[in-house]
Coordinates of C-alpha atoms in Angstrom, one line a residue:
M117 CA 37.6 -20.2 -8.3
Q118 CA 35.9 -19.6 -4.9
S119 CA 35.3 -16.1 -3.7
S120 CA 36.7 -15.1 -0.3
S121 CA 34.4 -14.1 2.5
R122 CA 34.5 -12.5 5.9
P123 CA 32.0 -12.5 8.8
S124 CA 29.5 -9.6 8.9
H125 CA 28.2 -7.6 11.8
D126 CA 24.9 -9.5 11.7
G127 CA 26.4 -12.9 11.7
G128 CA 26.0 -13.5 8.0
S129 CA 28.7 -13.5 5.3
V130 CA 29.8 -10.6 3.2
V131 CA 31.3 -11.6 -0.2
D132 CA 34.6 -9.7 -0.6
S133 CA 35.3 -10.4 -4.3
P134 CA 32.9 -12.7 -6.2
P135 CA 34.4 -14.0 -9.4
W136 CA 32.0 -12.0 -11.6
L137 CA 32.5 -8.6 -10.0
A138 CA 35.5 -7.5 -12.0
E139 CA 33.8 -8.3 -15.2
L140 CA 30.7 -6.5 -14.2
V141 CA 32.7 -3.4 -13.4
R142 CA 34.5 -3.7 -16.8
R143 CA 31.2 -3.9 -18.6
L144 CA 29.4 -1.1 -16.8
G145 CA 32.1 1.1 -15.3
G146 CA 33.1 1.6 -11.7
S147 CA 30.7 4.4 -11.1
Q148 CA 27.7 2.1 -11.8
V149 CA 28.7 -0.7 -9.4
S150 CA 29.1 -0.7 -5.7
T151 CA 30.1 -3.1 -2.9
Q152 CA 30.2 -0.3 -0.2
P153 CA 28.7 -1.5 3.1
E154 CA 26.2 1.4 3.2
D155 CA 24.9 0.6 -0.3
L156 CA 24.5 -3.1 0.5
Q157 CA 22.7 -2.2 3.7
A158 CA 20.3 0.1 1.9
Y159 CA 19.3 -2.6 -0.6
R160 CA 18.7 -5.5 1.7
R161 CA 15.0 -5.0 2.2
D162 CA 11.8 -3.2 1.0
M163 CA 8.9 -2.0 3.2
W164 CA 7.5 -5.4 4.0
A165 CA 6.1 -5.1 7.6
R166 CA 7.7 -8.4 8.5
G167 CA 11.1 -6.8 7.9
L168 CA 10.0 -3.6 9.7
L169 CA 9.5 -5.7 12.8
Q170 CA 13.2 -6.6 12.6
V171 CA 14.2 -3.0 12.2
A172 CA 12.1 -1.9 15.2
A173 CA 13.7 -4.6 17.2
G174 CA 17.2 -3.3 16.3
Q175 CA 17.9 -6.3 14.0
P176 CA 18.9 -6.2 10.4
A177 CA 16.2 -7.2 8.0
G178 CA 16.9 -9.4 5.0
V179 CA 20.3 -10.5 3.8
L180 CA 23.1 -8.6 2.1
P181 CA 23.6 -8.8 -1.6
A182 CA 27.2 -9.1 -3.0
A183 CA 26.9 -5.9 -5.0
V184 CA 24.5 -3.2 -6.4
C185 CA 24.5 -1.8 -9.9
W186 CA 22.8 1.0 -11.6
P187 CA 22.3 0.5 -15.4
R188 CA 21.7 3.7 -17.4
R189 CA 20.6 2.2 -20.7
I190 CA 18.7 -0.9 -21.7
E191 CA 22.0 -2.2 -23.3
D192 CA 23.5 -2.0 -19.7
V193 CA 20.7 -4.3 -18.5
Q194 CA 21.4 -6.7 -21.2
Q195 CA 25.1 -6.8 -20.2
V196 CA 24.2 -7.5 -16.6
V197 CA 21.7 -10.2 -17.4
T198 CA 24.0 -11.9 -19.9
L199 CA 26.9 -12.0 -17.3
A200 CA 24.5 -13.2 -14.6
A201 CA 23.3 -16.0 -16.8
Q202 CA 26.9 -17.1 -17.5
Q203 CA 28.0 -16.9 -13.9
K204 CA 24.7 -18.1 -12.3
V205 CA 24.3 -15.0 -10.3
K206 CA 20.9 -14.3 -8.8
L207 CA 19.5 -10.9 -9.8
T208 CA 17.0 -8.8 -7.9
P209 CA 15.3 -5.9 -9.9
F210 CA 14.9 -2.9 -7.6
G211 CA 12.7 0.2 -8.2
A212 CA 12.2 2.5 -5.2
G213 CA 12.0 -0.2 -2.5
S214 CA 8.5 0.8 -1.4
G215 CA 6.9 -2.6 -2.0
V216 CA 5.2 -4.2 1.0
T217 CA 5.4 -7.9 0.2
G218 CA 9.1 -8.6 0.3
G219 CA 9.3 -8.8 -3.5
A220 CA 12.5 -6.6 -3.7
M221 CA 14.5 -8.4 -1.1
P222 CA 17.8 -9.9 -2.6
D223 CA 19.3 -13.3 -2.1
A224 CA 22.6 -13.6 -0.2
G225 CA 25.5 -13.1 -2.5
G226 CA 23.3 -11.9 -5.4
L227 CA 23.3 -8.7 -7.4
V228 CA 20.7 -6.0 -6.9
V229 CA 19.9 -4.2 -10.2
D230 CA 18.6 -0.7 -9.4
C231 CA 16.6 0.5 -12.4
K232 CA 16.1 4.2 -11.3
K233 CA 18.5 5.5 -13.9
L234 CA 16.4 4.1 -16.8
R235 CA 14.7 7.5 -17.4
S236 CA 14.0 7.8 -21.1
L237 CA 10.9 10.0 -21.9
T238 CA 9.0 10.5 -25.1
V239 CA 5.5 12.1 -25.3
D240 CA 3.3 11.5 -28.3
R241 CA 0.5 14.0 -28.1
D242 CA -1.2 12.7 -31.3
R243 CA -1.5 9.2 -29.8
M244 CA -1.8 10.5 -26.2
T245 CA 0.9 8.2 -25.0
V246 CA 4.1 8.5 -23.1
T247 CA 7.0 6.1 -23.6
C248 CA 9.2 6.2 -20.4
G249 CA 11.9 4.3 -18.7
A250 CA 11.0 2.0 -15.8
G251 CA 13.1 4.0 -13.4
W252 CA 10.9 7.1 -13.4
N253 CA 9.7 8.1 -9.9
G254 CA 5.9 8.4 -10.1
W255 CA 5.7 11.9 -8.6
H256 CA 8.4 13.2 -10.9
L257 CA 6.9 11.7 -14.0
E258 CA 3.4 13.1 -13.2
E259 CA 4.9 16.6 -12.6
A260 CA 6.8 16.4 -15.9
L261 CA 3.6 15.5 -17.7
N262 CA 1.5 18.0 -15.9
R263 CA 3.7 20.8 -17.2
Q264 CA 2.4 19.7 -20.7
G265 CA -1.2 19.6 -19.5
L266 CA -1.1 15.8 -19.4
S267 CA -1.5 13.0 -16.8
I268 CA -1.4 9.2 -16.6
G269 CA -4.2 9.2 -14.1
H270 CA -2.3 6.7 -11.9
F271 CA -2.1 7.9 -8.3
P272 CA -1.0 5.2 -5.8
S273 CA -0.5 6.2 -2.2
S274 CA 3.2 5.4 -2.8
I275 CA 3.5 7.7 -5.8
M276 CA 6.3 9.7 -4.1
C277 CA 8.3 6.6 -3.3
S278 CA 7.5 4.2 -6.2
T279 CA 8.5 3.8 -9.8
V280 CA 6.9 3.0 -13.1
G281 CA 8.7 -0.4 -13.1
G282 CA 7.3 -1.2 -9.7
W283 CA 3.8 -0.3 -10.8
L284 CA 4.0 -2.6 -13.8
A285 CA 5.7 -5.5 -11.9
T286 CA 3.0 -5.6 -9.3
R287 CA -0.1 -4.6 -11.3
G288 CA -0.5 -1.5 -9.2
A289 CA -3.6 0.6 -8.7
G290 CA -4.0 4.3 -8.2
Q291 CA -6.6 6.1 -6.0
M292 CA -8.6 7.0 -9.1
S293 CA -8.7 3.5 -10.7
T294 CA -12.5 3.5 -10.9
K295 CA -12.3 6.1 -13.7
Y296 CA -8.8 5.4 -15.2
G297 CA -8.2 1.7 -14.4
K298 CA -5.2 0.0 -13.0
I299 CA -1.7 0.2 -14.5
E300 CA -2.4 -2.9 -16.7
D301 CA -5.2 -0.9 -18.3
M302 CA -2.9 1.9 -19.2
V303 CA 0.1 0.1 -20.7
S304 CA 0.1 -0.8 -24.4
S305 CA 3.7 -1.9 -25.0
L306 CA 6.8 -2.9 -23.1
T307 CA 10.5 -3.3 -23.7
V308 CA 11.8 -6.2 -21.8
V309 CA 15.2 -7.9 -21.3
T310 CA 14.6 -11.6 -20.8
G311 CA 16.7 -14.0 -18.7
T312 CA 19.0 -14.7 -21.6
G313 CA 19.8 -11.1 -22.2
E314 CA 17.5 -10.8 -25.2
R315 CA 15.8 -7.5 -25.8
L316 CA 12.1 -7.8 -26.7
T317 CA 9.5 -5.2 -27.5
V318 CA 6.0 -6.5 -27.0
D319 CA 2.8 -4.7 -28.1
G320 CA -0.6 -5.4 -26.7
T321 CA -2.4 -3.7 -29.6
H322 CA -1.6 -6.5 -32.1
K323 CA -3.7 -9.5 -32.9
G324 CA -3.1 -12.8 -31.1
P325 CA -1.9 -13.3 -27.5
D326 CA -1.3 -10.2 -25.4
W327 CA 2.3 -10.6 -24.4
V328 CA 2.2 -7.3 -22.5
Q329 CA -0.2 -8.7 -20.0
L330 CA 2.0 -11.8 -19.5
F331 CA 4.9 -9.6 -18.3
V332 CA 2.8 -7.1 -16.3
G333 CA 2.6 -8.5 -12.8
S334 CA 5.5 -10.9 -13.3
E335 CA 7.7 -9.2 -10.6
G336 CA 11.0 -9.9 -12.3
R337 CA 10.4 -13.6 -13.0
L338 CA 10.2 -13.3 -16.7
G339 CA 12.6 -10.5 -17.3
F340 CA 13.4 -6.8 -16.6
L341 CA 10.7 -4.3 -17.5
C342 CA 12.9 -1.5 -18.9
E343 CA 10.5 0.8 -20.8
A344 CA 6.8 1.1 -21.2
T345 CA 4.3 3.0 -23.3
L346 CA 1.4 4.3 -21.2
S347 CA -1.8 6.0 -22.2
L348 CA -2.4 9.7 -21.2
V349 CA -5.3 11.9 -20.4
A350 CA -5.6 15.7 -20.3
V351 CA -5.2 17.2 -16.8
P352 CA -8.8 17.5 -15.6
Q353 CA -10.2 21.0 -15.8
K354 CA -12.6 20.5 -12.9
R355 CA -12.5 18.3 -9.8
L356 CA -15.5 17.9 -7.4
L357 CA -15.1 15.9 -4.2
R358 CA -17.8 15.3 -1.7
G359 CA -18.5 13.3 1.5
Y360 CA -21.7 11.3 2.3
W361 CA -22.8 9.4 5.3
F362 CA -24.4 5.9 5.4
P363 CA -25.5 4.0 8.5
D364 CA -23.4 0.9 7.8
V365 CA -21.1 -0.8 5.4
Q366 CA -23.8 -2.8 3.6
S367 CA -25.8 0.3 2.6
G368 CA -22.7 2.2 1.5
C369 CA -21.5 -0.7 -0.7
G370 CA -25.0 -1.0 -2.1
A371 CA -24.9 2.7 -3.1
I372 CA -21.5 2.3 -4.8
A373 CA -22.8 -0.7 -6.8
Q374 CA -25.9 1.2 -7.8
I375 CA -23.9 4.3 -9.0
L376 CA -21.5 2.2 -11.1
G377 CA -24.4 0.1 -12.4
R378 CA -25.9 3.3 -13.8
G379 CA -22.8 3.8 -15.9
L380 CA -21.5 6.7 -13.8
R381 CA -17.7 6.6 -13.5
P382 CA -16.4 8.9 -10.6
A383 CA -12.7 9.1 -10.3
V384 CA -12.6 8.6 -6.5
V385 CA -14.7 6.1 -4.6
R386 CA -13.8 5.4 -0.9
L387 CA -16.1 4.0 1.7
Y388 CA -14.8 3.7 5.3
D389 CA -16.1 1.3 7.8
E390 CA -17.1 2.6 11.2
L391 CA -13.7 2.6 12.9
D392 CA -11.9 3.9 9.8
T393 CA -14.6 6.6 9.6
L394 CA -13.8 7.6 13.2
L395 CA -10.1 8.0 12.2
A396 CA -10.7 9.7 8.9
G397 CA -13.1 12.3 10.3
T398 CA -14.9 14.9 8.2
G399 CA -12.1 17.4 8.0
K400 CA -13.8 19.9 10.2
S401 CA -11.3 21.9 12.3
G402 CA -13.5 22.1 15.4
P403 CA -16.4 19.9 16.6
S404 CA -19.8 21.4 17.5
L405 CA -21.8 19.1 19.7
N406 CA -25.0 20.7 18.6
Q407 CA -24.7 19.4 15.1
P408 CA -26.0 15.9 14.0
L409 CA -23.5 13.1 14.4
F410 CA -23.2 12.5 10.7
T411 CA -21.9 16.0 10.2
N412 CA -19.7 15.9 13.3
L413 CA -17.5 12.8 13.4
S414 CA -14.9 14.6 15.4
G415 CA -17.5 15.2 18.1
T416 CA -18.6 11.6 17.9
A417 CA -15.0 10.5 18.4
G418 CA -14.7 12.6 21.5
R419 CA -17.8 10.9 23.0
I420 CA -16.6 7.4 22.2
L421 CA -13.1 8.0 23.6
G422 CA -14.6 9.5 26.7
Q423 CA -16.5 6.4 27.4
L424 CA -13.6 4.2 26.5
S425 CA -11.3 5.9 29.0
G426 CA -13.5 4.8 31.8
L427 CA -14.2 1.3 30.5
V428 CA -10.8 0.1 29.4
G429 CA -9.2 0.8 32.8
K430 CA -10.6 -2.6 34.0
F431 CA -8.2 -4.5 31.7
E432 CA -4.9 -5.5 33.2
L433 CA -2.4 -3.2 31.3
G434 CA 0.8 -4.2 33.1
R435 CA 2.0 -3.7 36.6
S436 CA -0.1 -0.6 37.3
P437 CA -3.5 -0.5 35.5
R438 CA -4.4 3.1 34.5
P439 CA -7.3 4.7 32.6
L440 CA -6.6 4.5 28.9
E441 CA -6.7 7.6 26.6
L442 CA -7.3 5.6 23.5
G443 CA -7.5 8.8 21.4
D444 CA -3.8 9.2 21.5
L445 CA -3.4 5.6 20.2
L446 CA -5.8 6.0 17.4
A447 CA -4.1 9.2 16.4
L448 CA -1.2 7.2 15.2
L449 CA -3.2 6.3 12.0
R450 CA -5.2 9.5 11.7
P451 CA -4.0 11.6 8.7
D452 CA -4.3 15.0 10.3
A453 CA -3.3 14.2 13.9
E454 CA -0.2 15.7 15.4
R455 CA 2.3 13.2 16.6
A456 CA 1.9 12.4 20.3
K457 CA 4.9 12.3 22.6
H458 CA 7.1 9.3 22.0
R459 CA 6.9 7.9 25.5
L460 CA 3.1 8.2 25.6
E461 CA 2.8 6.6 22.2
R462 CA 4.8 3.6 23.3
W463 CA 2.9 3.1 26.5
L464 CA -0.5 3.5 24.8
V465 CA 0.3 1.0 22.0
Q466 CA 1.8 -1.6 24.2
A467 CA -1.0 -1.3 26.8
A468 CA -4.0 -1.0 24.6
L469 CA -2.9 -3.6 22.0
Q470 CA -2.1 -6.2 24.7
K471 CA -5.9 -7.1 24.8
T472 CA -6.9 -6.7 21.2
E473 CA -9.9 -9.0 21.1
P474 CA -11.8 -7.3 24.0
M475 CA -10.7 -3.9 22.8
G476 CA -12.0 -4.6 19.3
Q477 CA -15.3 -5.9 20.7
L478 CA -15.6 -2.8 22.9
L479 CA -15.0 -0.5 19.9
D480 CA -17.5 -2.3 17.8
S481 CA -20.2 -2.1 20.5
L482 CA -19.6 1.7 21.1
L483 CA -19.4 2.5 17.4
S484 CA -22.7 0.8 16.7
R485 CA -24.4 2.3 19.8
L486 CA -23.4 5.9 18.9
H487 CA -24.4 5.4 15.2
V488 CA -21.0 6.6 13.9
G489 CA -21.9 5.2 10.5
C490 CA -19.7 5.1 7.4
L491 CA -18.1 7.9 5.5
L492 CA -18.2 7.7 1.7
I493 CA -16.1 10.0 -0.5
I494 CA -17.0 10.4 -4.1
G495 CA -14.9 12.5 -6.5
C496 CA -15.6 13.4 -10.2
E497 CA -13.3 15.1 -12.5
G498 CA -12.8 16.1 -16.2
E499 CA -14.5 18.6 -18.5
P500 CA -16.5 21.1 -16.3
T501 CA -20.0 20.5 -17.7
T502 CA -19.7 16.7 -17.8
T503 CA -18.1 16.7 -14.3
A504 CA -20.9 18.8 -12.8
T505 CA -23.6 16.7 -14.4
E506 CA -22.0 13.5 -13.3
E507 CA -21.7 14.7 -9.7
Q508 CA -25.3 15.9 -9.6
L509 CA -26.5 12.5 -10.9
I510 CA -24.5 10.8 -8.1
R511 CA -25.8 13.2 -5.5
D512 CA -29.4 12.4 -6.6
E513 CA -28.8 8.7 -6.6
I514 CA -27.2 8.8 -3.1
A515 CA -30.1 10.8 -1.7
R516 CA -32.5 8.3 -3.2
L517 CA -30.6 5.5 -1.5
G518 CA -30.7 7.2 2.0
G519 CA -27.2 8.7 2.1
R520 CA -26.7 12.1 3.7
D521 CA -24.7 14.8 2.1
L522 CA -21.8 16.0 4.2
G523 CA -20.6 18.7 1.7
P524 CA -17.3 19.1 -0.1
E525 CA -15.0 19.3 3.0
P526 CA -14.6 15.6 3.7
G527 CA -13.5 15.0 0.1
E528 CA -11.2 18.0 0.1
H529 CA -9.7 16.8 3.4
W530 CA -9.0 13.4 1.9
L531 CA -7.4 15.0 -1.1
R532 CA -5.0 17.1 1.0
H533 CA -3.9 14.0 3.0
R534 CA -4.1 11.2 0.5
Y535 CA -0.4 10.4 0.4
D536 CA 0.2 10.6 4.2
V537 CA -0.1 6.8 4.8
S538 CA 3.2 5.9 3.1
F539 CA 5.0 8.0 5.8
K540 CA 3.2 6.7 8.8
W541 CA 4.3 3.1 9.2
P542 CA 7.7 3.8 10.7
K543 CA 6.0 5.9 13.4
A544 CA 3.7 3.1 14.3
F545 CA 6.5 0.5 14.5
A546 CA 8.7 2.9 16.5
A547 CA 5.9 3.3 19.0
G548 CA 5.9 -0.5 19.6
A549 CA 3.1 -1.5 17.3
M550 CA 2.9 -4.2 14.6
A551 CA 0.8 -2.8 11.7
D552 CA 0.1 -3.8 8.1
T553 CA -2.4 -3.6 5.3
M554 CA -4.2 -6.3 3.4
E555 CA -6.0 -5.7 0.1
F556 CA -8.4 -8.4 -1.2
A557 CA -11.0 -8.1 -3.9
A558 CA -14.3 -9.8 -4.8
T559 CA -17.4 -9.4 -6.9
W560 CA -20.2 -7.3 -5.2
D561 CA -22.2 -10.4 -4.2
R562 CA -19.2 -11.8 -2.3
L563 CA -18.0 -8.6 -0.8
P564 CA -20.1 -8.7 2.5
A565 CA -18.8 -12.2 3.3
L566 CA -15.2 -11.1 2.5
Y567 CA -15.5 -8.2 4.9
Q568 CA -17.0 -10.2 7.7
K569 CA -14.8 -13.3 7.4
V570 CA -11.5 -11.3 7.3
R571 CA -12.5 -9.2 10.3
A572 CA -13.6 -12.3 12.2
A573 CA -10.3 -14.1 11.5
T574 CA -8.2 -11.0 12.4
L575 CA -10.0 -9.5 15.4
P576 CA -8.7 -12.1 18.0
H577 CA -5.2 -11.1 17.2
A578 CA -5.3 -7.4 16.2
L579 CA -7.4 -4.3 15.9
I580 CA -8.7 -4.0 12.4
M581 CA -10.4 -1.4 10.2
A582 CA -11.2 -1.2 6.5
H583 CA -12.1 1.0 3.6
F584 CA -13.6 0.0 0.3
S585 CA -11.8 1.5 -2.7
H586 CA -10.9 0.6 -6.3
A587 CA -14.5 0.0 -7.1
Y588 CA -15.7 -1.3 -10.5
P589 CA -19.0 -2.3 -12.0
D590 CA -18.5 -6.0 -11.1
G591 CA -16.8 -5.7 -7.7
C592 CA -14.5 -3.8 -5.4
S593 CA -11.3 -4.1 -3.3
I594 CA -11.3 -4.0 0.5
Y595 CA -8.2 -2.4 2.1
F596 CA -7.8 -3.7 5.6
T597 CA -5.5 -2.2 8.2
F598 CA -4.6 -4.2 11.3
M599 CA -2.6 -3.2 14.3
T600 CA -1.3 -5.1 17.3
R601 CA 1.5 -5.0 19.9
A602 CA 5.1 -5.7 18.8
L603 CA 6.7 -7.5 21.8
S604 CA 10.2 -7.2 20.3
A605 CA 10.2 -3.4 20.1
G606 CA 12.6 -2.4 22.8
A607 CA 12.5 -5.9 24.4
D608 CA 16.1 -5.8 25.6
A609 CA 15.7 -2.4 27.3
Q610 CA 12.4 -3.3 29.0
S611 CA 12.6 -6.8 30.1
G612 CA 16.2 -8.0 29.6
E613 CA 14.8 -11.0 27.5
P614 CA 16.7 -11.9 24.3
V615 CA 15.2 -9.7 21.5
T616 CA 15.5 -12.6 19.1
A617 CA 13.0 -14.7 21.0
Q618 CA 10.5 -11.8 21.1
L619 CA 11.1 -11.1 17.4
R620 CA 10.4 -14.7 16.5
D621 CA 7.1 -14.6 18.4
D622 CA 6.1 -11.3 16.7
Q623 CA 6.9 -12.7 13.3
R624 CA 5.0 -15.9 14.1
R625 CA 1.9 -13.9 15.1
Y626 CA 2.3 -11.7 12.0
D627 CA 2.4 -14.9 9.8
E628 CA -0.7 -16.3 11.6
I629 CA -2.7 -13.1 11.1
W630 CA -1.9 -13.1 7.4
Q631 CA -2.6 -16.9 7.0
G632 CA -5.9 -16.5 8.8
A633 CA -6.9 -13.5 6.7
I634 CA -6.0 -15.2 3.4
E635 CA -7.8 -18.4 4.3
A636 CA -10.9 -16.3 5.1
A637 CA -10.6 -14.4 1.8
L638 CA -10.4 -17.7 -0.1
A639 CA -13.4 -19.0 1.8
A640 CA -15.3 -16.0 0.7
G641 CA -14.5 -16.6 -2.9
A642 CA -12.2 -13.5 -3.1
T643 CA -8.8 -13.0 -4.7
I644 CA -5.9 -12.8 -2.2
G645 CA -4.5 -9.6 -3.6
H646 CA -5.5 -6.6 -5.7
H647 CA -2.5 -4.2 -6.2
H648 CA 0.4 -4.9 -3.8
G649 CA 1.8 -7.8 -5.8
V650 CA 2.8 -11.3 -4.7
G651 CA 6.4 -11.1 -3.3
R652 CA 7.5 -13.4 -0.6
L653 CA 4.4 -12.7 1.4
R654 CA 1.7 -14.2 -0.9
A655 CA 3.8 -16.7 -2.8
P656 CA 3.0 -19.6 -0.5
F657 CA -0.7 -19.1 -1.1
L658 CA -0.8 -18.8 -4.9
V659 CA -1.4 -22.5 -5.4
D660 CA -4.4 -22.3 -3.1
E661 CA -6.0 -19.6 -5.3
Q662 CA -4.8 -20.6 -8.8
G663 CA -3.9 -24.3 -8.5
E664 CA -0.7 -26.0 -9.7

């Protein structure tokens, strides 16, 4: 039989009663299934920036599923998958929806399976493992373990809005991956429901092929990741964080490689390039112009922005050119900045980002001339004596390599604000900007080329900054942030032009930025992703990296 349908408010089609819905309700119960419009709207997208462009333009992102369900047990997942296989229903596993690659966006008329109610929890202190359901929110799980003096050691920026299942599905990385590894290094076994509804438990500690690593990173293609056994560590007794200054990216990267090459394993390693250093600051509450620049990045920022305000006015910024206070624009991404007034934010973003290439060149010139340099944050943690010894060895090595000690405040400042970024993207889009992050990775010998090639490919289209994190003995990940103007934000109100045309142009530019960056990364011999997964964003490029 054919299901009936009716037009939806966004021009699509909403399925009223698909033939499998009644059977799904019978198997799970009415409270575990919904076709309510507000639920379908909530599950139509994740946090992919391409979709956020649509939201900022007042357009619905993604498509509506036919229904949403919330299995409570692994047996419920089996029921859902078995029915879907029989009825040829497309399923979309859903964690917390914080992914940034479009991997959790459903197909029209499909079924979204929200796994957040899969919350089993068993701690084995003898083996130092936790076996937990895939639906656990990362922050809640860490809190539950901390109460027992334990930790996973996995701290992604999205920890407050991501789940264990999402970490595993995308091979996620936490901010302390240099010491503890990525999520694939922490998982020893999985309980999976395959596409036929079969329940499998795979264990990576056995001889032969490691089936755990086959499923980790599969993003729902091979089955539902329902439960996982993860390794645990004791909550560190001591944590020491410190900031250092290097004159440029090359010397900072060289220092990190030397430190790790000596066998030292700090938990936190973050090197910011010049522009990102300007935004990160040192954490000092008030600048003192009598101090050296490397201990006074806030003062340096003031000098740079003072010069920019006079220089940028020569660019045509619309009908009435005005001097540009770029500090308010850059504050959109600065962790400790107070939010500027909405009207000023919008004007600054749309004006400054209209001329991204000359603006980027101007920033590069000024940053170099004023010797802003690069901020490196190193953090050690663990047993007190070992931690103090490791930190001292790192300080000695950095001093030998020409780095300057900025003291503990930059590191403590980062720690206080390390989760802020997950809450900042909506503000940037609301202000009329198009912003996104790109994480590539390469071996140390290829890292300089990766940094230069991606910047060169992106700068004509957007302002770009980067920090180097997730460092390992053989290489490192570079986390780029780009930002440009979104023409479709408020297009109807400002120009009377159809917002759909402006939105198509924005999405075309967004796709071109990503294509150029990925091509540059491949040309540098890098991998096109490190911890955000594949999703719809990277899927078209996988064959270029891995072959057929």
